[in-house]
PDB file of C-alpha atoms in Angstrom:
ATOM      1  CA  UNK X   1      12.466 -32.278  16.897  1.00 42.00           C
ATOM      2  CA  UNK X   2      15.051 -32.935  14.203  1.00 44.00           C
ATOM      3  CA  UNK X   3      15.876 -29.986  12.026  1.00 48.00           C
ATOM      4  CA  UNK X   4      14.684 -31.882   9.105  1.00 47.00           C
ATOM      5  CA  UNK X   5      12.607 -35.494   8.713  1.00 56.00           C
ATOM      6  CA  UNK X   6      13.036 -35.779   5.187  1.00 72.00           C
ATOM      7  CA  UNK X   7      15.279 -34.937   2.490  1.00 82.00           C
ATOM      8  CA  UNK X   8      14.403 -31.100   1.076  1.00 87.00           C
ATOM      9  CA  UNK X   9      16.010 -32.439  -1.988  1.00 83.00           C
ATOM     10  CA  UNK X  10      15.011 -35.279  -4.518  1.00 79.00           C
ATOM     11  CA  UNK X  11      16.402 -36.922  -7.421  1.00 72.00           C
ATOM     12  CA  UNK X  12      14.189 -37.453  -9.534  1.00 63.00           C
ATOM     13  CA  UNK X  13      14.062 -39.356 -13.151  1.00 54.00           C
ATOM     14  CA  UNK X  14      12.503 -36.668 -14.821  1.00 48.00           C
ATOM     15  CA  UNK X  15      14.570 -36.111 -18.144  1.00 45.00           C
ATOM     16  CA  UNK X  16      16.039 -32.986 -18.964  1.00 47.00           C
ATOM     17  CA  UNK X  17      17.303 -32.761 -22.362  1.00 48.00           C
ATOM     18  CA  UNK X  18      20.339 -30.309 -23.415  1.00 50.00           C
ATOM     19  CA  UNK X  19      21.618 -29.795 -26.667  1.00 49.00           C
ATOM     20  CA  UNK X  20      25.034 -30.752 -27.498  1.00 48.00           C
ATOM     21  CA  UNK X  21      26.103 -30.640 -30.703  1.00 53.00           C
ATOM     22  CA  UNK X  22      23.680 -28.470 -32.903  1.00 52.00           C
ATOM     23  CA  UNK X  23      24.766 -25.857 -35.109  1.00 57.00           C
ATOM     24  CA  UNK X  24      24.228 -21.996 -34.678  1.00 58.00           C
ATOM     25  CA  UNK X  25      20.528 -21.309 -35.875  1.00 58.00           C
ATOM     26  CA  UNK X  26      20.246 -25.079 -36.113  1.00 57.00           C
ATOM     27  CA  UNK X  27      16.352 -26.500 -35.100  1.00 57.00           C
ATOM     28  CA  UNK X  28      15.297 -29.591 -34.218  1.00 51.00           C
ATOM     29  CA  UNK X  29      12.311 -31.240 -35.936  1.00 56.00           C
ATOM     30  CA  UNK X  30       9.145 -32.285 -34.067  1.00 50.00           C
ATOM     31  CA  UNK X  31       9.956 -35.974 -35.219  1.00 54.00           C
ATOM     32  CA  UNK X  32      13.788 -35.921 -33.972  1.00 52.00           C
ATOM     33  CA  UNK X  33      12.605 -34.733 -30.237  1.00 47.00           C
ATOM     34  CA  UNK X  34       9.533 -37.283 -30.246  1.00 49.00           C
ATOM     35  CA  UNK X  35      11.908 -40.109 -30.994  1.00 47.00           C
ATOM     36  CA  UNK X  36      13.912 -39.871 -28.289  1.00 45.00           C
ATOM     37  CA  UNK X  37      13.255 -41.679 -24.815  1.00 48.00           C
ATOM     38  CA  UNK X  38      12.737 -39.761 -21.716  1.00 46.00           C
ATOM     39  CA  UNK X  39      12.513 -42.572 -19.224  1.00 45.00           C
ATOM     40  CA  UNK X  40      15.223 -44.927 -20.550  1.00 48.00           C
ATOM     41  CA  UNK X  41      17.548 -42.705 -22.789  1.00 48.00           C
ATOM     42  CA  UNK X  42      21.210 -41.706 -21.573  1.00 54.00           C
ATOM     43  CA  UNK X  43      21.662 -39.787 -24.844  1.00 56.00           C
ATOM     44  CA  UNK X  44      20.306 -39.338 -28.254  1.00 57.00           C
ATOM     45  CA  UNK X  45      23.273 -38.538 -30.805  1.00 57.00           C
ATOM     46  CA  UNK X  46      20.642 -37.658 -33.497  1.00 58.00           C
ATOM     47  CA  UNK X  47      19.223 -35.142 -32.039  1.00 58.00           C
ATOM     48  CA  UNK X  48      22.012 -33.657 -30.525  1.00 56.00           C
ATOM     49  CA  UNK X  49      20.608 -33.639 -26.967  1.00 59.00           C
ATOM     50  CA  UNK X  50      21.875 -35.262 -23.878  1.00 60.00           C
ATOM     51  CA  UNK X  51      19.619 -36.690 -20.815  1.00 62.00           C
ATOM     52  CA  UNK X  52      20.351 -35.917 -17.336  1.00 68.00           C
ATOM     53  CA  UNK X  53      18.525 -36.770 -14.084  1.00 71.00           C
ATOM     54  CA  UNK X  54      18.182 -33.111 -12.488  1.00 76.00           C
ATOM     55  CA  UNK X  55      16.888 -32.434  -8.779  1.00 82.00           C
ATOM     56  CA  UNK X  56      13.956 -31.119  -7.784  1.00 86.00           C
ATOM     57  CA  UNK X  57      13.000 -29.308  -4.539  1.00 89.00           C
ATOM     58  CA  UNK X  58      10.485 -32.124  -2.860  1.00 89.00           C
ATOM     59  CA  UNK X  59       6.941 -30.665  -1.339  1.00 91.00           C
ATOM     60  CA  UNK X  60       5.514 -32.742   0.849  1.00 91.00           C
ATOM     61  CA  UNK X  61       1.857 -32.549   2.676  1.00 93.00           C
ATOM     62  CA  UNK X  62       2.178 -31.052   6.314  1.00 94.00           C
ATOM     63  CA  UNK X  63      -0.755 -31.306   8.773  1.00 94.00           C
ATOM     64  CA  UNK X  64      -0.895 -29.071  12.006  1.00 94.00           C
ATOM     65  CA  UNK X  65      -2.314 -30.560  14.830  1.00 94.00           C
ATOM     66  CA  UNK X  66      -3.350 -28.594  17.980  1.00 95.00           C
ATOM     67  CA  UNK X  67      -4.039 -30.609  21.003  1.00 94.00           C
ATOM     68  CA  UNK X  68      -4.585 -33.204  18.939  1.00 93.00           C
ATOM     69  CA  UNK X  69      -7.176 -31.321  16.824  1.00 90.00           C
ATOM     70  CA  UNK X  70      -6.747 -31.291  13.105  1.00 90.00           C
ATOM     71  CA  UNK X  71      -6.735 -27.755  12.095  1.00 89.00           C
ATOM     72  CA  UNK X  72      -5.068 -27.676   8.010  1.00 89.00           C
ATOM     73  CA  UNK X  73      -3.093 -28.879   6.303  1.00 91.00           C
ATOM     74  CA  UNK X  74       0.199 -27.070   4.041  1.00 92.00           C
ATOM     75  CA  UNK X  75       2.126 -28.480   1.012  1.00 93.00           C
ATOM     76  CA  UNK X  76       5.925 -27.844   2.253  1.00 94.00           C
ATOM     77  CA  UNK X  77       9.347 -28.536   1.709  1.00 94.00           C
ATOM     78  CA  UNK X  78      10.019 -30.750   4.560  1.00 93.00           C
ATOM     79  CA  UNK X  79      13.007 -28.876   6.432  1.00 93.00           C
ATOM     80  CA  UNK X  80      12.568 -26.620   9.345  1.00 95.00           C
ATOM     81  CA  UNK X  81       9.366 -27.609   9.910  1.00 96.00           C
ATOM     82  CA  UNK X  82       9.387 -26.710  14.152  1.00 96.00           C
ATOM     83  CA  UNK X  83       9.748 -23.353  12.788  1.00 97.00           C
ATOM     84  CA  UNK X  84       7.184 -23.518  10.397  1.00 97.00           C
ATOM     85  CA  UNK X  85       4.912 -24.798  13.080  1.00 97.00           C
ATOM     86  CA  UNK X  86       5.718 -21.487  14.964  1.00 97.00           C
ATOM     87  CA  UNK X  87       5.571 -18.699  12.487  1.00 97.00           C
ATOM     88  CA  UNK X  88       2.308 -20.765  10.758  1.00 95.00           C
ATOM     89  CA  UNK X  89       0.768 -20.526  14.027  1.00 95.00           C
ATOM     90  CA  UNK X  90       2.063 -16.759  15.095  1.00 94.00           C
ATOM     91  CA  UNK X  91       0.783 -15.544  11.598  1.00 91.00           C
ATOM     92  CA  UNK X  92      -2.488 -17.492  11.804  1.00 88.00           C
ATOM     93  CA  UNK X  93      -2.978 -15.429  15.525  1.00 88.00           C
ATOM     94  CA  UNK X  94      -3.578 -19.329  16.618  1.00 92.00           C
ATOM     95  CA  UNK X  95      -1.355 -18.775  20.113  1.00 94.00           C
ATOM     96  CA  UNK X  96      -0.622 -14.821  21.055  1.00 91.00           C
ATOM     97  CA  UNK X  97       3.104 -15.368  21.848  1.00 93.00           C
ATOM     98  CA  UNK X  98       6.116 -17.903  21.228  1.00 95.00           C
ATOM     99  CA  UNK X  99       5.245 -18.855  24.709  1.00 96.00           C
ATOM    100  CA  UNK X 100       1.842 -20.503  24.348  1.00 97.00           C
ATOM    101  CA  UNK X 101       3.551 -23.729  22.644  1.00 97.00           C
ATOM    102  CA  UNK X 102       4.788 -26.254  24.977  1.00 97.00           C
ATOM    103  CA  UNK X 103       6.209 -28.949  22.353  1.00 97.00           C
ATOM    104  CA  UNK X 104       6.181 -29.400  18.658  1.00 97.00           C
ATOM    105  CA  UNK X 105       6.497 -32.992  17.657  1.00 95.00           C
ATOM    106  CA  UNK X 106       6.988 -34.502  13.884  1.00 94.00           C
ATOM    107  CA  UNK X 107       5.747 -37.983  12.855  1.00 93.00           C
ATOM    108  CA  UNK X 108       6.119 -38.948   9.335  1.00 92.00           C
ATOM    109  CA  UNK X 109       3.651 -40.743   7.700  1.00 89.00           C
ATOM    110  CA  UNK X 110       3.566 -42.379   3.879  1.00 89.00           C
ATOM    111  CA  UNK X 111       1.515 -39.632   3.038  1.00 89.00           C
ATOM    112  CA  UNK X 112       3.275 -36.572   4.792  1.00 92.00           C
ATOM    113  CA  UNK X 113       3.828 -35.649   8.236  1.00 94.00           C
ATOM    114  CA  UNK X 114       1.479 -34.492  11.149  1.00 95.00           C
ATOM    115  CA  UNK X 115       2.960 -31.445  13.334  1.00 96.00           C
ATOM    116  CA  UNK X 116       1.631 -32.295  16.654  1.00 96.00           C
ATOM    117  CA  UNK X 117       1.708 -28.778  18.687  1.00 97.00           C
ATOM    118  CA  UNK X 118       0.757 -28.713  21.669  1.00 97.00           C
ATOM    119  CA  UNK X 119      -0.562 -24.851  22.954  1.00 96.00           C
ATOM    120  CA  UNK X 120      -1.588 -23.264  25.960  1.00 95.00           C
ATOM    121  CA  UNK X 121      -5.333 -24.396  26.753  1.00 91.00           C
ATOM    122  CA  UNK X 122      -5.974 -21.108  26.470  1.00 91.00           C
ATOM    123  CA  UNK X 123      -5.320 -20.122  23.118  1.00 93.00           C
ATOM    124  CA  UNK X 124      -7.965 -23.776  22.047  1.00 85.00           C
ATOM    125  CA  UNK X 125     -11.021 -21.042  22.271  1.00 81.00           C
ATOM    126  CA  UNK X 126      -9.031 -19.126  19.702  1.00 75.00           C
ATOM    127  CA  UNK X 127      -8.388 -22.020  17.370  1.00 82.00           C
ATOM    128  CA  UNK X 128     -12.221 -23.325  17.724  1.00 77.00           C
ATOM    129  CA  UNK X 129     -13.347 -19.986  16.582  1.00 70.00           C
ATOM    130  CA  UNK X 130     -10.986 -19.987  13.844  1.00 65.00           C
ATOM    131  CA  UNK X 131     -11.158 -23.521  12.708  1.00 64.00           C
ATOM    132  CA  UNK X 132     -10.460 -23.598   8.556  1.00 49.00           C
ATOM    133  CA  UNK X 133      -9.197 -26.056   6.169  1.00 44.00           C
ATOM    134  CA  UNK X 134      -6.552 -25.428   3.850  1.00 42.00           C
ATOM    135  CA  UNK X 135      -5.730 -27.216   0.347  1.00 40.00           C
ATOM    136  CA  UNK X 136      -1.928 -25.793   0.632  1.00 43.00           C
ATOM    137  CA  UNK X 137      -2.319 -24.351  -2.967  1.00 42.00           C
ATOM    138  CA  UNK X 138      -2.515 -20.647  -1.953  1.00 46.00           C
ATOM    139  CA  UNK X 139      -0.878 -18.807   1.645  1.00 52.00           C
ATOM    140  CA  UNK X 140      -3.004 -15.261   1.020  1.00 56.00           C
ATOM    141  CA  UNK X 141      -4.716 -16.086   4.021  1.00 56.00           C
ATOM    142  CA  UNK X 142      -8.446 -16.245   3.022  1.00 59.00           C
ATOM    143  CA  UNK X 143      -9.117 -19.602   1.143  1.00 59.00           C
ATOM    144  CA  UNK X 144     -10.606 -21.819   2.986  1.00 56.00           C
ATOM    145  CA  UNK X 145     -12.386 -19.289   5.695  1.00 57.00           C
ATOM    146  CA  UNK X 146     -15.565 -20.501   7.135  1.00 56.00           C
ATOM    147  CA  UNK X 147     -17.503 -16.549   6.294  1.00 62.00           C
ATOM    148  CA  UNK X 148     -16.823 -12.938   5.304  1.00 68.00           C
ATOM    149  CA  UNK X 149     -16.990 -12.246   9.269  1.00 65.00           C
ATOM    150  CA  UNK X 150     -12.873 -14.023   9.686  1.00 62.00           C
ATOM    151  CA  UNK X 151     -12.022 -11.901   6.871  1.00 66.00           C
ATOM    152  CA  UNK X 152     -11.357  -8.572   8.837  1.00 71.00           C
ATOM    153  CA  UNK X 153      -8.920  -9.648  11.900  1.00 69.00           C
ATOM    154  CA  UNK X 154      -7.848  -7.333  15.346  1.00 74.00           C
ATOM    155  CA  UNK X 155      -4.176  -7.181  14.198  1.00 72.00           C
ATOM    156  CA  UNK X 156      -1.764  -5.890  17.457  1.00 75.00           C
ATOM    157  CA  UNK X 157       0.225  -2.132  16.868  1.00 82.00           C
ATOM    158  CA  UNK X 158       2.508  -2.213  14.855  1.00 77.00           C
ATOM    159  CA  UNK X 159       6.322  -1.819  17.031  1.00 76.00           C
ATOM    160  CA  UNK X 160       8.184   0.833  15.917  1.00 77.00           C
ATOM    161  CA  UNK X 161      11.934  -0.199  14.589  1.00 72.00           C
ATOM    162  CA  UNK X 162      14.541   0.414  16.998  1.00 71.00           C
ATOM    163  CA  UNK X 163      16.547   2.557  14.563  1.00 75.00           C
ATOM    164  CA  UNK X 164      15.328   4.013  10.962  1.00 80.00           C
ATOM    165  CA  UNK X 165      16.476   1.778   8.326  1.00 81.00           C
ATOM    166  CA  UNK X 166      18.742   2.551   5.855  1.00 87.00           C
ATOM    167  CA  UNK X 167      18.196   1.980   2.121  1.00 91.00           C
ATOM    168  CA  UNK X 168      21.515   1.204   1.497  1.00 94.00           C
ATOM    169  CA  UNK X 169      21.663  -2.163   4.347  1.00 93.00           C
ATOM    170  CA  UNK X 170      18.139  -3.228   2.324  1.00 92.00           C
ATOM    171  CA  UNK X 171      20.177  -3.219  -0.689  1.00 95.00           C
ATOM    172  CA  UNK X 172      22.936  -5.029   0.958  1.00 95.00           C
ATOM    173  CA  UNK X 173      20.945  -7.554   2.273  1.00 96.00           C
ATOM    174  CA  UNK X 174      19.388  -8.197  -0.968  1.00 94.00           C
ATOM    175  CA  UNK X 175      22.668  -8.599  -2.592  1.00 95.00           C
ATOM    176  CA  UNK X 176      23.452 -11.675  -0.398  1.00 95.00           C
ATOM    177  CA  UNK X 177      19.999 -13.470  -0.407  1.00 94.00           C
ATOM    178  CA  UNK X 178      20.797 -15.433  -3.162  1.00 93.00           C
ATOM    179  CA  UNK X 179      24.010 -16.454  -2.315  1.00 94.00           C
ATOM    180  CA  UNK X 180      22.473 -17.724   0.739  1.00 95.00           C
ATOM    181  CA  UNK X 181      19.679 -19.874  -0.839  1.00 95.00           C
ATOM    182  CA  UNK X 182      21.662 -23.588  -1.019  1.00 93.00           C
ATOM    183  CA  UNK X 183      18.281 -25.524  -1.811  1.00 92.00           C
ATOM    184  CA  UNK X 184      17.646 -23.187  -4.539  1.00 93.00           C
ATOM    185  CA  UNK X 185      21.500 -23.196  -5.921  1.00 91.00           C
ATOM    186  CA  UNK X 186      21.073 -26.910  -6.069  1.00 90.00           C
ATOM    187  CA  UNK X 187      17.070 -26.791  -7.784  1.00 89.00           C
ATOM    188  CA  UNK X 188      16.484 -23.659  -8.911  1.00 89.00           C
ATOM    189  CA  UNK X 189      12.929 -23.938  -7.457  1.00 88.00           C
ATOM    190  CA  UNK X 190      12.565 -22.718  -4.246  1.00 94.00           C
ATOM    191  CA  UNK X 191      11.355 -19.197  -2.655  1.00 96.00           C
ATOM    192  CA  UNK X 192      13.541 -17.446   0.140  1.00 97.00           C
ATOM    193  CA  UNK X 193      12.773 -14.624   3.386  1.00 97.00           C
ATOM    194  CA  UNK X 194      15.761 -13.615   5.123  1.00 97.00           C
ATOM    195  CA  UNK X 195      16.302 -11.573   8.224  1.00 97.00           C
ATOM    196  CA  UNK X 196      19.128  -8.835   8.350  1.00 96.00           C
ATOM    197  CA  UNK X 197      20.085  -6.734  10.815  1.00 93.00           C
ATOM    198  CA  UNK X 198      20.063  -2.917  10.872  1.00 90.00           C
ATOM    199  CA  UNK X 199      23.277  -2.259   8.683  1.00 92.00           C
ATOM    200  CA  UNK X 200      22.456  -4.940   6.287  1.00 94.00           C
ATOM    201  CA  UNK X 201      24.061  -8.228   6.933  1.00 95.00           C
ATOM    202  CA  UNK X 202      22.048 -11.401   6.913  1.00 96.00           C
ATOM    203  CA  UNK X 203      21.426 -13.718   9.706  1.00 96.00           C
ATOM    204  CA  UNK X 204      18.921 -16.019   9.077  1.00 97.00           C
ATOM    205  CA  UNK X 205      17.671 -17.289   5.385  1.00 97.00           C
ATOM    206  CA  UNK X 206      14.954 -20.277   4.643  1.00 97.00           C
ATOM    207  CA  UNK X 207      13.506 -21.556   2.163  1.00 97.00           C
ATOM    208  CA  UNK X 208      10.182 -22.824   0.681  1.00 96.00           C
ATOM    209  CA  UNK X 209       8.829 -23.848  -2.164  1.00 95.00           C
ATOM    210  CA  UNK X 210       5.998 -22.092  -0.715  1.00 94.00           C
ATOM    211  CA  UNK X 211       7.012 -18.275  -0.500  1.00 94.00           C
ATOM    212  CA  UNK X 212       4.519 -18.057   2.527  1.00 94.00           C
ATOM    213  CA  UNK X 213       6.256 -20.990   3.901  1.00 96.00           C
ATOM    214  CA  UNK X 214       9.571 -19.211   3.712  1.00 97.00           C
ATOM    215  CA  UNK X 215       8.166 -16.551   5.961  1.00 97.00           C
ATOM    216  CA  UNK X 216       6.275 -18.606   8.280  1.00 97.00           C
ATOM    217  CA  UNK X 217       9.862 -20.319   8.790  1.00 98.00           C
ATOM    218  CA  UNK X 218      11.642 -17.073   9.043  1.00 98.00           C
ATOM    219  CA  UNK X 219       9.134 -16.034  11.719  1.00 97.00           C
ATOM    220  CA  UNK X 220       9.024 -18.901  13.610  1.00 97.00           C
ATOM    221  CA  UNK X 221      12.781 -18.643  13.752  1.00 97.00           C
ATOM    222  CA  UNK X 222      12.876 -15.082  14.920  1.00 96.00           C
ATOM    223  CA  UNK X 223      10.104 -16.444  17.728  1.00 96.00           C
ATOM    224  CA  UNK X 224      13.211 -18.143  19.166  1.00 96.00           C
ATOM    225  CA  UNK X 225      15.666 -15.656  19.389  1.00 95.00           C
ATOM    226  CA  UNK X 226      13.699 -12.505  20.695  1.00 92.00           C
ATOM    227  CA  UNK X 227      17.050 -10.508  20.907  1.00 93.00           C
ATOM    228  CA  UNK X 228      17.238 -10.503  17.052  1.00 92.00           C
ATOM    229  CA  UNK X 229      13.906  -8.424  16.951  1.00 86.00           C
ATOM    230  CA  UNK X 230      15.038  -6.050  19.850  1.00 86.00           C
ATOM    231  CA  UNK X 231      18.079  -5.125  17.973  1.00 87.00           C
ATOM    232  CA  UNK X 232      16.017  -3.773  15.122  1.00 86.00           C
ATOM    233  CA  UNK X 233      16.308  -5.251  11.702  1.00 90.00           C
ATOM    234  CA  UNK X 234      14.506  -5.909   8.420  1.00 92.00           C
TER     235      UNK X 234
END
């Protein structure tokens, strides 16, 4: 699957107005903002403001589909998306290893675009049992479960890291996640998860307007390259 099927990034004709030319503790009246135009305006001299198309990080409805059995639907940016596909399903305890999907394929739509995943046969009992429907509005988890019983879930043991962490490669790799975070550079409007290794230094950043989506990407990522893991990292 491509790495992306639509542009992450939209210009849009949503008008942003600066101010160009007002004094120090100068305000604009009510009636000098409400007479300019937002949809046709290139400037407005009176008011000392200047329009500008800006860009805008597009969010786009994405629909997993298991076997070719609707299972919910996610509002996402629409870049990465096998690996969202992976890390959605990993995180959702839909298939029990990176394994159990044979082929992820994307097919745009007017509306969105359907994931079709196709799993191991084995892990359909799973997703039967589990079946919920999501609005996209929240990733906590919960929303959208069919009773209090798929609340509490039989999580694996936790892996102990391969070395201790330091606190000084967590601040490191904070340092650079911003600098790493081109969608959100360019729109200011995006959520990030990175993966570093042990002494700090990234290797993998994505982004979503969704902040669960970010992780779901970043572990459907790390679902492809097992070594990363083994190394130990945070």
């Amino acid at each position: 699957m491509p790495d992306s099927v639509l542009s992450p990034v939209v210009e849009t004709p949503v008008w942003r107005y600066r101010q160009t030319g007002l004094a120090p503790g100068q305000r604009l009246t009510v009636e000098q903002v409400s007479a300019t135009d937002p949809v046709g305006a290139t400037n407005a001299p009176d008011t000392g403001l200047m329009a500008t198309i800006d860009h805008i990080a597009d969010e786009v409805a994405v629909a997993m589909e298991y076997n070719g059995i609707s299972h919910a639907t996610v509002l996402a940016t629409p870049q990465n998306l096998d690996d969202l596909a992976r890390g959605f399903s990993l995180t959702e305890g839909i298939i029990r290893t990176p394994a159990d999907i044979y082929d992820i394929e994307a097919v745009p739509h007017p509306n969105g675009i359907t994931l079709q995943i196709t799993i191991a046969s084995a892990c359909l009992n799973t997703l039967k049992q589990r079946r919920r429907t999501l609005a996209g509005t929240t990733g906590c988890g919960l929303c959208g479960l069919e009773s209090l019983g798929d609340v509490e879930r039989v999580l694996p043991t936790a892996v102990a890291p391969v070395m201790p962490l330091q606190p000084g490669a967590l601040l490191a790799a904070s340092l650079q996640l911003r600098d790493n975070q081109p969608l959100h550079q360019q729109t200011g409007a995006t959520h990030a998860a990175g993966w570093a290794n042990a002494s700090g230094q990234l290797v993998q950043v994505m982004e979503d307007v969704g902040r669960h989506n970010a992780l779901d990407k970043l572990v459907g990522y790390l679902a492809r390259f097992p070594e990363l893991r083994e190394r130990g990292g945070l």
